[in-house]
């Protein structure tokens, strides 16, 4: 198969994600909080606004274990006092 472009075909130029790449949780460190979030989404008919505290817990776990960069909650769409983080996933 030829790699030459067909006349008129636009070249695809990939763009990186806004926040960059992040490591996968191969060891399952935050798996419990991820499952709580996914169950909440399922139980609430995919209405993620009903699962904000679970989402915040999951993101907090990822930040605590260096699976994502630490960010201010406001940059992640949360108010500072919104949804108490329940701590680590132990």
XYZ file of N, CA and C in Angstrom:
270
model
N 0.845 -1.182 0.000
C 0.000 0.000 0.000
C 0.887 1.240 0.000
N 0.552 2.185 -0.779
C 1.339 3.402 -0.915
C 1.018 4.374 0.213
N 2.037 5.096 0.654
C 1.818 6.108 1.692
C 1.603 7.490 1.085
N 1.614 7.570 -0.232
C 1.399 8.859 -0.898
C -0.042 9.302 -0.700
N -0.212 10.618 -0.570
C -1.555 11.162 -0.368
C -2.288 11.269 -1.694
N -3.566 11.040 -1.645
C -4.413 11.199 -2.810
C -4.657 12.693 -3.022
N -4.801 13.090 -4.272
C -5.048 14.491 -4.594
C -6.266 14.993 -3.827
N -6.122 16.097 -3.125
C -7.231 16.721 -2.405
C -7.423 16.200 -0.993
N -6.697 15.175 -0.606
C -6.857 14.614 0.731
C -6.078 15.481 1.723
N -6.725 15.827 2.840
C -6.062 16.621 3.864
C -5.186 15.719 4.726
N -4.062 16.249 5.109
C -3.153 15.502 5.966
C -3.635 15.600 7.405
N -3.652 14.472 8.104
C -4.036 14.443 9.515
C -2.853 14.867 10.360
N -3.052 15.865 11.190
C -2.004 16.337 12.084
C -2.497 16.117 13.522
N -1.949 15.129 14.221
C -2.411 14.851 15.586
C -2.025 15.970 16.542
N -2.873 16.204 17.523
C -2.587 17.205 18.549
C -2.576 16.510 19.910
N -1.652 16.870 20.775
C -1.590 16.235 22.091
C -2.751 16.691 22.967
N -3.108 15.904 23.982
C -4.165 16.319 24.910
C -3.767 17.590 25.658
N -4.755 18.344 26.120
C -4.493 19.606 26.827
C -3.613 19.416 28.057
N -3.870 18.380 28.820
C -3.130 18.160 30.061
C -1.935 17.234 29.869
N -1.641 16.817 28.663
C -0.524 15.912 28.413
C -0.911 14.481 28.731
N 0.048 13.601 28.651
C -0.234 12.196 28.933
C -0.096 11.947 30.431
N -0.659 10.862 30.888
C -0.564 10.515 32.289
C -0.404 9.005 32.401
N 0.260 8.544 33.456
C 0.478 7.102 33.595
C -0.813 6.359 33.905
N -0.902 5.149 33.377
C -2.034 4.294 33.696
C -1.834 3.716 35.089
N -2.920 3.354 35.720
C -2.889 2.807 37.075
C -2.718 1.288 36.987
N -1.529 0.844 36.566
C -1.274 -0.584 36.377
C -1.405 -1.383 37.662
N -1.099 -0.773 38.793
C -1.144 -1.481 40.068
C -2.523 -1.430 40.718
N -3.460 -0.707 40.142
C -4.814 -0.637 40.681
C -4.909 0.154 41.974
N -4.021 1.107 42.155
C -3.994 1.894 43.389
C -5.319 2.633 43.594
N -5.878 3.186 42.527
C -7.113 3.974 42.628
C -8.323 3.225 42.065
N -8.216 1.917 41.974
C -9.285 1.132 41.362
C -10.598 1.216 42.152
N -10.518 1.198 43.475
C -11.747 1.252 44.284
C -12.508 2.548 44.050
N -11.796 3.664 44.030
C -12.487 4.936 43.815
C -12.989 5.043 42.378
N -12.272 4.458 41.433
C -12.732 4.454 40.041
C -14.010 3.622 39.910
N -14.063 2.477 40.587
C -15.261 1.627 40.527
C -16.445 2.314 41.194
N -16.198 3.012 42.322
C -17.296 3.766 42.970
C -17.852 4.816 42.012
N -16.960 5.500 41.297
C -17.397 6.515 40.334
C -18.186 5.864 39.193
N -17.665 4.796 38.631
C -18.345 4.130 37.517
C -19.706 3.576 37.947
N -19.794 3.015 39.154
C -21.077 2.529 39.667
C -22.056 3.680 39.853
N -21.571 4.811 40.328
C -22.418 5.989 40.496
C -22.966 6.444 39.147
N -22.095 6.497 38.148
C -22.529 6.881 36.800
C -23.611 5.920 36.301
N -23.387 4.632 36.484
C -24.357 3.626 36.045
C -25.675 3.778 36.812
N -25.600 3.941 38.136
C -26.800 4.046 38.973
C -27.597 5.314 38.694
N -26.939 6.354 38.175
C -27.598 7.626 37.917
C -27.822 7.885 36.434
N -27.918 6.801 35.656
C -28.258 6.899 34.235
C -27.318 7.855 33.484
N -26.030 7.729 33.769
C -24.965 8.512 33.123
C -25.027 10.010 33.414
N -25.698 10.397 34.483
C -25.762 11.805 34.888
C -24.569 12.095 35.791
N -23.474 12.577 35.189
C -22.246 12.760 35.958
C -22.351 13.839 37.023
N -23.303 14.740 36.942
C -23.435 15.775 37.971
C -23.847 15.168 39.315
N -24.435 13.974 39.286
C -24.816 13.290 40.526
C -23.615 12.598 41.179
N -22.488 12.563 40.507
C -21.325 11.791 40.971
C -20.095 12.660 41.174
N -20.291 13.922 41.462
C -19.157 14.838 41.574
C -18.240 14.480 42.742
N -18.791 14.056 43.866
C -17.920 13.707 45.003
C -17.096 12.462 44.687
N -17.694 11.491 43.981
C -16.953 10.294 43.578
C -15.848 10.648 42.572
N -16.154 11.562 41.655
C -15.155 11.995 40.681
C -14.002 12.699 41.386
N -14.336 13.530 42.368
C -13.301 14.252 43.101
C -12.434 13.289 43.913
N -13.052 12.275 44.503
C -12.288 11.262 45.239
C -11.307 10.544 44.311
N -11.770 10.192 43.127
C -10.925 9.484 42.167
C -9.755 10.366 41.721
N -10.032 11.619 41.392
C -8.969 12.529 40.978
C -7.990 12.786 42.121
N -8.499 12.895 43.346
C -7.628 13.098 44.505
C -6.692 11.905 44.680
N -7.209 10.708 44.516
C -6.384 9.504 44.617
C -5.282 9.531 43.561
N -5.643 9.867 42.334
C -4.651 9.911 41.254
C -3.575 10.957 41.545
N -3.975 12.112 42.073
C -2.992 13.150 42.386
C -2.100 12.728 43.556
N -2.688 12.101 44.584
C -1.921 11.664 45.756
C -0.854 10.638 45.387
N -1.127 9.822 44.383
C -0.206 8.744 44.005
C 0.581 9.057 42.732
N 0.652 10.333 42.380
C 1.419 10.799 41.218
C 1.019 10.110 39.916
N -0.273 9.829 39.774
C -0.800 9.280 38.524
C -1.337 10.391 37.633
N -1.317 11.602 38.147
C -1.635 12.791 37.364
C -1.035 13.982 38.098
N -0.862 15.062 37.376
C -0.289 16.262 37.985
C -1.262 16.846 39.003
N -0.715 17.381 40.079
C -1.572 18.045 41.067
C -2.088 19.349 40.464
N -3.391 19.536 40.557
C -4.059 20.722 40.002
C -4.955 21.328 41.067
N -5.195 22.618 40.950
C -6.203 23.249 41.800
C -7.560 22.686 41.416
N -8.412 22.482 42.418
C -9.742 21.933 42.141
C -10.520 22.817 41.182
N -10.309 24.111 41.251
C -11.041 25.020 40.363
C -10.683 24.761 38.898
N -9.450 24.356 38.629
C -9.048 24.044 37.257
C -9.644 22.729 36.764
N -10.122 21.911 37.700
C -10.735 20.632 37.345
C -12.263 20.709 37.388
N -12.789 21.911 37.570
C -14.239 22.102 37.532
C -14.934 21.978 38.866
N -14.185 22.019 39.962
C -14.769 21.910 41.294
C -14.562 23.207 42.047
N -15.515 23.521 42.937
C -15.317 24.618 43.877
C -14.435 24.092 44.996
N -13.727 24.971 45.683
C -12.805 24.535 46.735
C -13.516 23.715 47.813
N -14.707 24.113 48.232
C -15.404 23.407 49.300
C -16.334 22.306 48.814
N -16.401 22.097 47.533
C -17.354 21.154 46.966
C -16.893 19.712 47.127
N -17.780 18.861 47.610
C -17.505 17.431 47.700
C -16.289 17.111 48.542
N -16.508 16.645 49.726
C -15.389 16.319 50.598
C -14.644 15.123 50.041
N -13.338 15.244 49.973
C -12.520 14.126 49.519
C -12.390 13.167 50.693
N -12.685 11.904 50.439
C -12.733 10.913 51.500
C -11.372 10.347 51.834
N -10.340 10.819 51.207
C -8.999 10.351 51.528
C -8.509 9.334 50.526
N -7.447 8.676 50.889
C -6.841 7.727 49.963
C -7.695 6.487 49.821
N -7.310 5.657 48.925
C -8.095 4.495 48.517
C -7.582 3.233 49.192
N -7.431 3.236 50.486
C -6.861 2.070 51.183
C -7.907 1.332 51.946
